[in-house]
Amino acid sequence: MLSCLRGLIALSASNQDSRKLPNSSDSTLVGEKCEKQSINESRKPSAVFYNNVRLIGSKGAGLCNVLVQDGQVKWIGGVDEIRGLPVDVEKVDLEGRWLGPSMIDWHVHSKLAAHYNHRVHLETVKSVEEVFARMREALTDPRYDREDLIGVDMRNGDWPDNDLMNRVNLDERVSSTRPIFLFYNGYHSVVCNSVGLEKYGEKAEGSGILLEHDAWPLTHQLGKVGDEVMDGWVQTWAENAASMGVTEIVDLEIDFNIRDWRRRCINGFDTLRVNLGIYEYHFEDAIKQGYKTGDVVDADGLIKIGPFKMVTDGGLGSQTACCHDPYPNTSDHGIMNDSPGKIKEWTRKATEHGFRLAIHAIGDQANTICLNTMATNPIPPLEGSTIEHAQLLVLDEIPIFTRLGLTASVQPVHLVDDRETCLKYWPGREHRAWALKSLADVGVKMKFGSDNPVAELNPWEAMAVAISRKRQGGLPLSEEQAVDIHTAWVSSTSNGKASIEVGDRADFVLVDKDPLQCNADGLRSIVVHGTILGGRWTFRK
């Protein structure tokens, strides 16, 4: 069963810091733990009275009023009901639109996402030759004038000429003088030309394809920009998220992000709530500072410590997801990055120190190993711990999720982005790929996300795919694994509920129709008229 564990003896914890991954040994990355402070007075939400609004998920479809005070829902009443309004309340007529809990994206990578629009997009190319042609055009395109020329999002499921993708052909057909790096969808592998390898300390030999731990450092070293530029890119990205109705993200960037996010907040960032993932490389420094999941690290309470993250196997786009069956026409089962012993040690340690878990497992063998290993720990994972992706499952093992209280953090759009790749590399197992209904049927809680920039940050498209198993106008993948709109909706809302309730945070989305009455096309056509975080607008159409 453990065929994916090849090479794990060499993949000990001690060698992982040799790849120049970000670490927090420099105290400037950590900073002092933020003392409890009151919300900045200039951003403190005043009382707001929303009237003439319809509530998503409410039993009645009539108009009502909602009072928000101190960032929380104070009361909800009929359209003619007005009680206990503060003297200085702001009154907002929502003109009969639909108000509901805002959206959350449970899995993003903020810096990679901010870089995305400054790199060559390759998601639509259909062959290696087309990749080379696109990159030759980019050599003289002023949009990509930095030294490193980076292409992202290659999807090779239906390419006829995969064997041409290597270092030698990149040198000969694109450039041998400018560093070039091509990432497959998912960022688990990258193809480099010779000068690119040499620039970052690798030998210019072999295929030039770096996998998993060998590839990850490049995601952080390539195209680095100054803090001011990056913060501007992140702000633009966050504003786009707000325009989609999103008020909260789980940022799983492989970095110790406390310094960056605190700096952004000091400089005025207030667009999203951010939960920061902590990796092995930063864990010891985090606990020395006294951090655990849920701790606030900025004065306004927007930035919190999120889960402890492990990336136990690879990805489908790189054919490194660890599977029980070998990939077609090979003896290769993929790559398991961590041994069962290490998974057991770190999940136990993180839980004991108060961290929720976020355990990446894509292949079915990776999921088997992670679920069964965690089941042997002396204490269960903390509530809200997740298997990230849970992409290919052994259906009989799904009840382990419920026994351990694990949430499945899934990215529905991956199932259409990777449809051809799935059909090519997981033939005959499509009914176990993104098995959303099988998870829902046994009561497994799900959280939807995007893995942005791997997929677009668009919760409406994610829900549309979850209930239809296809993109608009496209072919479906295992339609029997579609979920109902209620399941998709509560997997996407920031409060995990269908509607807003008294006592909830005042994090809302305002839309033109009731999502719970929509089919996939209806979800895609929803217009977001406004996004409200803690009682203040972060987007207003």
Coordinates of C-alpha atoms in Angstrom, one line a residue:
M1 CA 0.0 0.0 0.0
L2 CA 2.8 2.5 0.8
S3 CA 4.3 2.5 -2.7
C4 CA 4.2 6.3 -2.7
L5 CA 6.6 6.4 0.2
R6 CA 9.7 5.9 -2.0
G7 CA 12.5 8.1 -1.1
L8 CA 11.1 9.1 2.3
I9 CA 14.2 8.1 4.2
A10 CA 16.0 11.0 2.5
L11 CA 13.0 13.3 3.1
S12 CA 13.6 13.8 6.7
A13 CA 12.6 17.0 8.6
S14 CA 16.2 18.0 8.8
N15 CA 16.7 18.4 5.0
Q16 CA 13.6 20.5 4.3
D17 CA 15.2 23.7 5.4
S18 CA 18.1 23.1 3.0
R19 CA 15.8 24.1 0.0
K20 CA 15.7 27.8 1.1
L21 CA 12.1 27.8 2.0
P22 CA 10.9 30.8 4.0
N23 CA 11.6 30.5 7.7
S24 CA 11.1 32.7 10.7
S25 CA 14.4 32.4 12.5
D26 CA 14.9 36.1 11.8
S27 CA 13.0 37.9 14.5
T28 CA 11.9 40.6 12.0
L29 CA 9.5 37.9 10.5
V30 CA 7.9 37.3 13.8
G31 CA 7.5 40.5 15.7
E32 CA 6.1 40.8 19.1
K33 CA 2.8 39.2 19.8
C34 CA 0.1 41.8 19.5
E35 CA -1.4 42.8 22.8
K36 CA -5.2 43.0 23.0
Q37 CA -6.3 46.4 21.7
S38 CA -9.6 48.0 21.0
I39 CA -10.7 48.3 17.4
N40 CA -9.2 51.4 15.7
E41 CA -11.8 54.1 16.4
S42 CA -11.7 55.4 12.8
R43 CA -12.8 52.0 11.6
K44 CA -15.2 51.1 14.4
P45 CA -18.6 50.4 12.7
S46 CA -21.4 52.7 13.8
A47 CA -25.0 51.4 14.3
V48 CA -26.6 50.7 10.9
F49 CA -30.3 50.1 10.3
Y50 CA -30.9 48.2 7.1
N51 CA -34.5 48.3 5.9
N52 CA -36.5 46.9 3.0
V53 CA -34.4 43.8 2.7
R54 CA -35.1 40.2 2.0
L55 CA -33.1 37.6 4.0
I56 CA -31.5 34.7 2.2
G57 CA -32.5 31.4 3.9
S58 CA -35.4 32.9 5.9
K59 CA -38.6 31.0 6.0
G60 CA -40.7 33.9 4.9
A61 CA -39.9 35.8 1.6
G62 CA -41.2 39.1 2.9
L63 CA -39.3 42.3 3.5
C64 CA -37.7 42.9 6.9
N65 CA -35.4 45.2 8.8
V66 CA -32.0 44.5 10.4
L67 CA -30.2 46.5 13.1
V68 CA -26.4 46.1 13.3
Q69 CA -24.6 47.6 16.3
D70 CA -21.0 47.2 17.3
G71 CA -20.3 45.0 14.3
Q72 CA -23.0 42.4 15.2
V73 CA -26.6 41.7 14.3
K74 CA -28.6 43.3 17.1
W75 CA -32.1 42.4 16.0
I76 CA -34.1 41.3 12.9
G77 CA -37.8 42.3 12.5
G78 CA -40.6 42.8 10.1
V79 CA -40.5 45.7 7.6
D80 CA -42.7 47.8 9.8
E81 CA -40.9 47.0 13.0
I82 CA -38.6 49.7 14.5
R83 CA -37.3 49.3 18.0
G84 CA -34.4 50.3 20.1
L85 CA -32.7 52.4 17.4
P86 CA -29.7 54.4 18.6
V87 CA -29.9 58.1 18.2
D88 CA -27.0 58.3 15.7
V89 CA -28.0 55.2 13.7
E90 CA -27.3 55.2 9.9
K91 CA -30.3 54.1 7.9
V92 CA -29.8 52.3 4.7
D93 CA -32.6 51.3 2.3
L94 CA -31.7 48.1 0.6
E95 CA -34.5 48.4 -1.9
G96 CA -35.8 44.8 -1.6
R97 CA -32.5 43.1 -2.4
W98 CA -31.4 39.9 -0.8
L99 CA -29.1 40.0 2.3
G100 CA -27.2 36.9 3.5
P101 CA -24.1 35.8 5.2
S102 CA -21.0 36.8 3.3
M103 CA -18.7 34.4 1.5
I104 CA -15.5 32.8 2.8
D105 CA -12.7 31.3 0.7
W106 CA -11.2 28.5 2.8
H107 CA -8.0 28.1 0.8
V108 CA -5.9 30.8 -1.0
H109 CA -2.3 31.7 -1.5
S110 CA -2.2 35.5 -1.3
K111 CA 1.3 36.2 -2.7
L112 CA 1.0 33.7 -5.5
A113 CA -2.4 35.1 -6.3
A114 CA -1.0 38.6 -6.3
H115 CA 1.7 37.6 -8.7
Y116 CA -0.7 35.8 -11.1
N117 CA -1.7 38.7 -13.3
H118 CA 2.0 39.5 -13.8
R119 CA 2.8 36.1 -15.3
V120 CA 2.1 34.4 -18.6
H121 CA -1.2 32.4 -18.4
L122 CA -1.1 29.0 -20.0
E123 CA -4.4 27.4 -18.9
T124 CA -5.9 27.4 -22.4
V125 CA -2.9 26.0 -24.4
K126 CA -3.4 22.6 -25.9
S127 CA 0.1 21.4 -26.6
V128 CA 3.8 21.8 -25.7
E129 CA 4.4 23.5 -29.0
E130 CA 1.7 26.1 -28.2
V131 CA 3.4 26.7 -24.8
F132 CA 6.7 27.4 -26.5
A133 CA 5.0 29.8 -29.0
R134 CA 3.2 31.6 -26.2
M135 CA 6.5 32.0 -24.3
R136 CA 8.4 33.2 -27.4
E137 CA 5.8 36.0 -27.8
A138 CA 6.1 36.9 -24.1
L139 CA 9.9 37.4 -24.5
T140 CA 9.2 40.9 -26.0
D141 CA 6.0 41.7 -24.2
P142 CA 6.5 44.7 -21.9
R143 CA 4.0 43.2 -19.4
Y144 CA 6.6 40.6 -18.5
D145 CA 9.7 42.8 -18.4
R146 CA 11.3 41.3 -15.3
E147 CA 14.3 39.1 -15.7
D148 CA 12.5 35.9 -14.8
L149 CA 9.9 34.9 -17.4
I150 CA 7.3 32.8 -15.7
G151 CA 4.4 30.8 -17.2
V152 CA 1.7 29.4 -15.0
D153 CA -1.2 27.0 -15.0
M154 CA -0.2 24.4 -17.6
R155 CA -2.9 21.6 -17.9
N156 CA -1.5 18.8 -19.9
G157 CA -4.4 16.3 -19.7
D158 CA -5.1 16.4 -23.5
W159 CA -1.7 17.4 -24.9
P160 CA -0.5 15.2 -27.7
D161 CA 3.2 16.0 -27.3
N162 CA 4.0 15.9 -23.5
D163 CA 7.4 14.3 -24.2
L164 CA 8.6 17.6 -25.7
M165 CA 8.4 19.5 -22.5
N166 CA 11.9 19.6 -21.1
R167 CA 14.9 21.8 -20.4
V168 CA 16.7 21.2 -23.7
N169 CA 13.7 22.1 -25.8
L170 CA 13.1 25.2 -23.7
D171 CA 16.7 26.3 -24.4
E172 CA 16.4 25.6 -28.1
R173 CA 12.9 26.7 -28.9
V174 CA 12.3 29.6 -26.5
S175 CA 15.5 31.1 -25.0
S176 CA 18.9 30.0 -23.7
T177 CA 19.8 33.4 -22.2
R178 CA 16.7 34.5 -20.2
P179 CA 15.6 32.4 -17.2
I180 CA 12.3 30.7 -18.0
F181 CA 10.1 28.8 -15.5
L182 CA 6.8 27.0 -16.4
F183 CA 4.5 25.8 -13.6
Y184 CA 2.0 23.1 -14.0
N185 CA -1.4 23.7 -12.6
G186 CA -1.2 23.4 -8.8
Y187 CA 2.5 24.6 -8.5
H188 CA 3.7 21.1 -7.5
S189 CA 6.1 21.0 -10.5
V190 CA 8.0 23.4 -12.6
V191 CA 10.0 23.1 -15.9
C192 CA 13.1 25.3 -16.1
N193 CA 15.6 26.1 -18.9
S194 CA 19.3 25.8 -18.2
V195 CA 20.0 29.4 -17.3
G196 CA 17.0 29.4 -15.0
L197 CA 18.3 26.3 -13.1
E198 CA 21.8 27.8 -12.8
K199 CA 20.4 31.2 -11.5
Y200 CA 18.8 29.5 -8.6
G201 CA 21.6 27.1 -7.7
E202 CA 20.6 24.0 -9.6
K203 CA 22.6 22.0 -12.2
A204 CA 21.6 22.5 -15.8
E205 CA 21.1 18.8 -16.5
G206 CA 18.4 16.3 -17.1
S207 CA 14.8 17.2 -18.0
G208 CA 14.8 20.5 -16.0
I209 CA 11.6 19.4 -14.3
L210 CA 11.5 20.0 -10.5
L211 CA 8.9 18.2 -8.4
E212 CA 7.4 18.9 -4.9
H213 CA 10.1 19.9 -2.4
D214 CA 12.5 20.7 -5.2
A215 CA 9.9 23.0 -6.8
W216 CA 8.5 24.8 -3.8
P217 CA 11.4 27.2 -3.1
L218 CA 11.1 28.6 -6.6
T219 CA 7.5 29.7 -5.9
H220 CA 8.9 32.1 -3.3
Q221 CA 12.2 33.1 -5.0
L222 CA 10.9 33.9 -8.5
G223 CA 9.8 37.5 -9.3
K224 CA 10.3 38.9 -5.9
V225 CA 9.1 42.5 -5.5
G226 CA 9.4 45.1 -2.8
D227 CA 6.9 45.2 0.1
E228 CA 5.2 48.3 -1.3
V229 CA 4.6 46.8 -4.7
M230 CA 3.4 43.5 -3.3
D231 CA 1.1 45.2 -0.8
G232 CA -0.5 47.1 -3.7
W233 CA -1.0 43.9 -5.7
V234 CA -2.5 42.2 -2.6
Q235 CA -4.9 45.2 -2.1
T236 CA -6.1 44.9 -5.6
W237 CA -6.6 41.2 -5.2
A238 CA -8.5 41.7 -2.0
E239 CA -10.8 44.3 -3.5
N240 CA -11.6 41.8 -6.3
A241 CA -12.5 39.2 -3.6
A242 CA -14.7 41.7 -1.8
S243 CA -16.5 42.4 -5.1
M244 CA -17.4 38.7 -5.1
G245 CA -19.0 39.0 -1.7
V246 CA -16.0 37.6 0.1
T247 CA -15.2 38.9 3.6
E248 CA -12.8 36.2 4.9
I249 CA -10.0 34.0 3.6
V250 CA -7.7 31.3 4.9
D251 CA -4.3 32.2 3.6
L252 CA -2.1 29.1 3.2
E253 CA 0.8 30.9 1.6
I254 CA 4.0 29.0 2.5
D255 CA 5.4 31.9 4.5
F256 CA 5.3 33.2 8.0
N257 CA 2.9 36.0 7.0
I258 CA 2.4 37.8 10.4
R259 CA 4.9 40.5 9.6
D260 CA 3.4 41.2 6.1
W261 CA -0.2 41.2 7.2
R262 CA 0.4 43.3 10.3
R263 CA 2.2 45.9 8.1
R264 CA -0.7 46.0 5.6
C265 CA -3.1 46.6 8.4
I266 CA -1.0 49.4 9.9
N267 CA -1.0 50.9 6.5
G268 CA -4.8 50.8 6.2
F269 CA -5.7 47.4 4.9
D270 CA -9.2 46.5 6.1
T271 CA -10.8 44.7 3.2
L272 CA -10.8 41.1 4.4
R273 CA -10.5 38.9 7.5
V274 CA -7.4 36.8 7.2
N275 CA -6.6 33.5 8.9
L276 CA -2.8 32.8 8.5
G277 CA -1.6 29.2 7.9
I278 CA 1.4 28.1 9.9
Y279 CA 3.8 25.5 8.4
E280 CA 6.5 23.3 10.0
Y281 CA 9.2 25.8 9.0
H282 CA 7.6 28.4 11.2
F283 CA 5.9 26.3 13.9
E284 CA 8.6 26.6 16.7
D285 CA 8.8 30.4 16.3
A286 CA 5.0 30.6 16.4
I287 CA 4.7 28.7 19.7
K288 CA 7.6 30.6 21.2
Q289 CA 5.5 33.7 20.6
G290 CA 2.6 32.0 22.3
Y291 CA 0.4 31.8 19.2
K292 CA -2.3 29.3 18.6
T293 CA -5.2 29.1 16.1
G294 CA -7.6 32.0 16.6
D295 CA -5.2 34.4 18.2
V296 CA -5.5 38.0 16.9
V297 CA -2.3 39.5 15.6
D298 CA -3.4 43.0 14.6
A299 CA -5.0 45.9 16.4
D300 CA -8.3 45.7 14.5
G301 CA -8.9 42.0 14.9
L302 CA -8.9 41.2 11.2
I303 CA -5.8 39.1 11.1
K304 CA -5.8 35.8 13.1
I305 CA -3.6 32.7 13.4
G306 CA -5.2 30.0 11.3
P307 CA -4.4 26.3 11.0
F308 CA -1.2 24.2 11.0
K309 CA -0.6 23.1 7.4
M310 CA 1.1 20.0 6.0
V311 CA 1.4 19.1 2.3
T312 CA 1.6 15.4 2.4
D313 CA 1.4 14.5 -1.3
G314 CA 1.5 16.1 -4.7
G315 CA -1.0 17.3 -7.2
L316 CA -2.9 15.9 -10.2
G317 CA -1.6 18.5 -12.6
S318 CA 2.0 17.3 -11.9
Q319 CA 1.0 13.6 -11.7
T320 CA 2.5 13.6 -8.2
A321 CA -0.7 13.0 -6.2
C322 CA -0.2 9.7 -4.3
C323 CA -2.6 7.1 -5.5
H324 CA -3.3 3.4 -4.7
D325 CA -3.1 2.5 -8.4
P326 CA -0.3 3.5 -10.6
Y327 CA -0.7 6.2 -13.3
P328 CA -1.6 4.6 -16.6
N329 CA 1.2 2.9 -18.5
T330 CA 3.6 3.4 -15.6
S331 CA 4.6 1.9 -12.3
D332 CA 4.5 5.4 -10.7
H333 CA 2.0 6.0 -7.8
G334 CA 2.9 9.6 -7.3
I335 CA 4.8 11.1 -4.4
M336 CA 4.2 11.1 -0.7
N337 CA 6.1 14.0 0.8
D338 CA 5.7 12.9 4.4
S339 CA 5.9 9.5 6.1
P340 CA 3.1 8.2 8.3
G341 CA 5.4 8.7 11.3
K342 CA 6.0 12.3 10.5
I343 CA 2.3 13.0 9.9
K344 CA 1.4 11.4 13.2
E345 CA 4.1 13.4 15.1
W346 CA 3.2 16.8 13.6
T347 CA -0.6 16.4 13.7
R348 CA -0.3 15.4 17.4
K349 CA 2.1 18.2 18.2
A350 CA 0.1 20.9 16.5
T351 CA -3.1 19.7 18.2
E352 CA -1.5 19.7 21.6
H353 CA -0.3 23.3 21.0
G354 CA -3.8 24.5 20.1
F355 CA -3.6 24.5 16.3
R356 CA -6.4 23.5 14.0
L357 CA -5.1 21.2 11.3
A358 CA -5.1 21.7 7.5
I359 CA -3.7 18.5 5.9
H360 CA -3.2 18.5 2.2
A361 CA -4.1 15.2 0.7
I362 CA -5.1 14.8 -3.0
G363 CA -4.5 11.2 -4.0
D364 CA -6.6 8.4 -2.6
Q365 CA -3.6 6.7 -1.0
A366 CA -2.5 10.0 0.6
N367 CA -6.0 10.4 2.0
T368 CA -5.9 6.8 3.3
I369 CA -2.6 7.4 5.0
C370 CA -3.6 10.7 6.5
L371 CA -7.0 9.6 7.8
N372 CA -5.8 6.3 9.3
T373 CA -2.7 7.9 10.8
M374 CA -4.6 10.7 12.5
A375 CA -7.1 8.2 13.8
T376 CA -4.2 6.7 15.9
N377 CA -3.4 9.9 17.7
P378 CA -4.2 10.0 21.4
I379 CA -6.3 13.2 21.0
P380 CA -8.6 14.1 18.2
P381 CA -8.0 17.1 15.9
L382 CA -9.4 20.4 17.1
E383 CA -12.8 21.3 15.7
G384 CA -12.6 22.9 12.3
S385 CA -9.5 20.8 11.3
T386 CA -9.5 20.0 7.6
I387 CA -8.3 17.6 4.9
E388 CA -7.4 20.1 2.2
H389 CA -8.6 19.0 -1.2
A390 CA -9.8 15.5 -0.3
Q391 CA -9.8 15.1 -4.0
L392 CA -9.7 11.4 -4.7
L393 CA -11.2 9.2 -1.9
V394 CA -11.8 5.6 -1.1
L395 CA -15.5 5.9 -0.5
D396 CA -15.5 3.3 2.3
E397 CA -13.1 5.5 4.3
I398 CA -15.2 8.6 4.3
P399 CA -16.8 7.8 7.7
I400 CA -13.3 8.4 9.2
F401 CA -13.9 12.1 8.5
T402 CA -17.0 12.0 10.8
R403 CA -15.3 9.9 13.5
L404 CA -12.5 12.4 13.7
G405 CA -14.7 15.5 13.3
L406 CA -12.7 16.5 10.2
T407 CA -14.0 19.0 7.6
A408 CA -13.4 18.4 3.9
S409 CA -11.9 21.7 2.5
V410 CA -12.6 21.3 -1.2
Q411 CA -12.2 23.4 -4.3
P412 CA -15.1 22.6 -6.7
V413 CA -13.7 24.4 -9.7
H414 CA -10.7 22.1 -9.7
L415 CA -13.1 19.3 -10.9
V416 CA -13.8 21.2 -14.2
D417 CA -10.3 22.6 -14.6
D418 CA -8.8 19.1 -14.2
R419 CA -11.5 17.2 -16.0
E420 CA -9.4 16.0 -18.9
T421 CA -6.4 15.4 -16.6
C422 CA -8.6 13.3 -14.4
L423 CA -10.0 11.3 -17.3
K424 CA -6.4 10.7 -18.5
Y425 CA -4.6 9.9 -15.3
W426 CA -7.5 8.5 -13.1
P427 CA -9.5 6.5 -15.6
G428 CA -12.3 4.4 -14.1
R429 CA -12.2 6.2 -10.8
E430 CA -14.0 9.4 -11.7
H431 CA -16.9 8.6 -9.4
R432 CA -14.4 8.9 -6.5
A433 CA -13.0 12.2 -7.7
W434 CA -14.3 15.3 -5.8
A435 CA -16.9 13.0 -4.2
L436 CA -19.0 15.9 -2.7
K437 CA -22.3 14.0 -2.4
S438 CA -20.7 11.0 -0.9
L439 CA -19.1 13.3 1.8
A440 CA -22.4 15.2 2.3
D441 CA -24.4 12.0 2.6
V442 CA -22.6 10.8 5.7
G443 CA -22.6 14.2 7.3
V444 CA -19.1 15.4 6.6
K445 CA -19.0 19.2 6.9
M446 CA -17.5 20.9 3.8
K447 CA -15.8 24.2 3.3
F448 CA -15.5 25.5 -0.3
G449 CA -12.5 27.5 -1.5
S450 CA -10.5 28.2 -4.7
D451 CA -6.8 27.5 -4.0
N452 CA -6.4 30.8 -5.8
P453 CA -4.4 31.3 -8.0
V454 CA -4.8 27.7 -9.0
A455 CA -8.5 28.5 -9.7
E456 CA -10.3 31.8 -9.9
L457 CA -11.5 33.2 -6.6
N458 CA -15.2 33.1 -7.4
P459 CA -17.5 31.5 -4.9
W460 CA -20.5 31.7 -7.3
E461 CA -18.8 29.7 -9.9
A462 CA -17.6 27.2 -7.2
M463 CA -21.2 26.7 -6.1
A464 CA -22.4 26.4 -9.7
V465 CA -19.9 23.7 -10.4
A466 CA -20.7 21.9 -7.1
I467 CA -24.4 21.5 -8.0
S468 CA -23.8 20.8 -11.7
R469 CA -20.4 19.1 -12.0
K470 CA -19.6 21.1 -15.1
R471 CA -18.6 24.5 -16.3
Q472 CA -21.1 26.6 -18.3
G473 CA -21.5 24.9 -21.7
G474 CA -19.0 22.1 -20.8
L475 CA -19.2 18.4 -20.2
P476 CA -19.9 17.0 -16.7
L477 CA -17.8 14.8 -14.6
S478 CA -19.6 12.2 -12.5
E479 CA -22.9 14.1 -12.2
E480 CA -24.1 11.7 -9.5
Q481 CA -21.6 13.5 -7.1
A482 CA -23.4 16.8 -7.4
V483 CA -24.7 18.3 -4.2
D484 CA -27.9 20.4 -3.6
I485 CA -27.8 24.2 -3.5
H486 CA -28.3 24.3 0.3
T487 CA -25.2 22.2 0.9
A488 CA -23.2 24.3 -1.6
W489 CA -24.4 27.5 0.0
V490 CA -23.6 26.7 3.6
S491 CA -20.2 25.3 2.5
S492 CA -19.5 28.8 1.2
T493 CA -20.9 31.2 3.8
S494 CA -18.7 32.9 6.4
N495 CA -20.9 31.8 9.2
G496 CA -21.5 28.3 7.8
K497 CA -25.3 28.9 7.9
A498 CA -27.9 29.6 5.3
S499 CA -29.0 32.9 6.8
I500 CA -28.0 35.6 9.2
E501 CA -29.1 35.4 12.8
V502 CA -29.1 37.7 15.8
G503 CA -25.7 37.6 17.4
D504 CA -23.8 36.9 14.2
R505 CA -21.0 39.1 13.0
A506 CA -22.3 41.7 10.6
D507 CA -20.5 40.1 7.6
F508 CA -23.0 40.2 4.8
V509 CA -23.4 39.9 1.0
L510 CA -26.1 41.8 -0.8
V511 CA -27.4 40.3 -4.1
D512 CA -30.1 40.7 -6.6
K513 CA -31.8 37.3 -6.1
D514 CA -32.1 34.4 -3.7
P515 CA -29.1 32.0 -4.3
L516 CA -31.1 29.2 -2.7
Q517 CA -33.6 29.3 -5.5
C518 CA -31.0 29.3 -8.3
N519 CA -29.7 26.6 -10.6
A520 CA -26.1 26.7 -11.8
D521 CA -26.7 29.3 -14.5
G522 CA -28.7 31.4 -12.0
L523 CA -25.7 31.4 -9.6
R524 CA -23.4 32.5 -12.3
S525 CA -25.7 35.4 -13.2
I526 CA -26.0 36.7 -9.6
V527 CA -25.1 40.4 -9.2
V528 CA -23.3 41.3 -6.0
H529 CA -24.6 44.7 -5.0
G530 CA -22.5 45.0 -1.9
T531 CA -20.3 43.4 0.7
I532 CA -20.3 44.3 4.3
L533 CA -17.6 43.4 6.9
G534 CA -18.4 44.1 10.5
G535 CA -21.2 46.6 9.5
R536 CA -19.2 48.6 7.0
W537 CA -19.1 48.4 3.2
T538 CA -16.0 46.8 1.6
F539 CA -17.7 46.8 -1.8
R540 CA -20.8 48.7 -3.0
K541 CA -22.0 48.6 -6.6

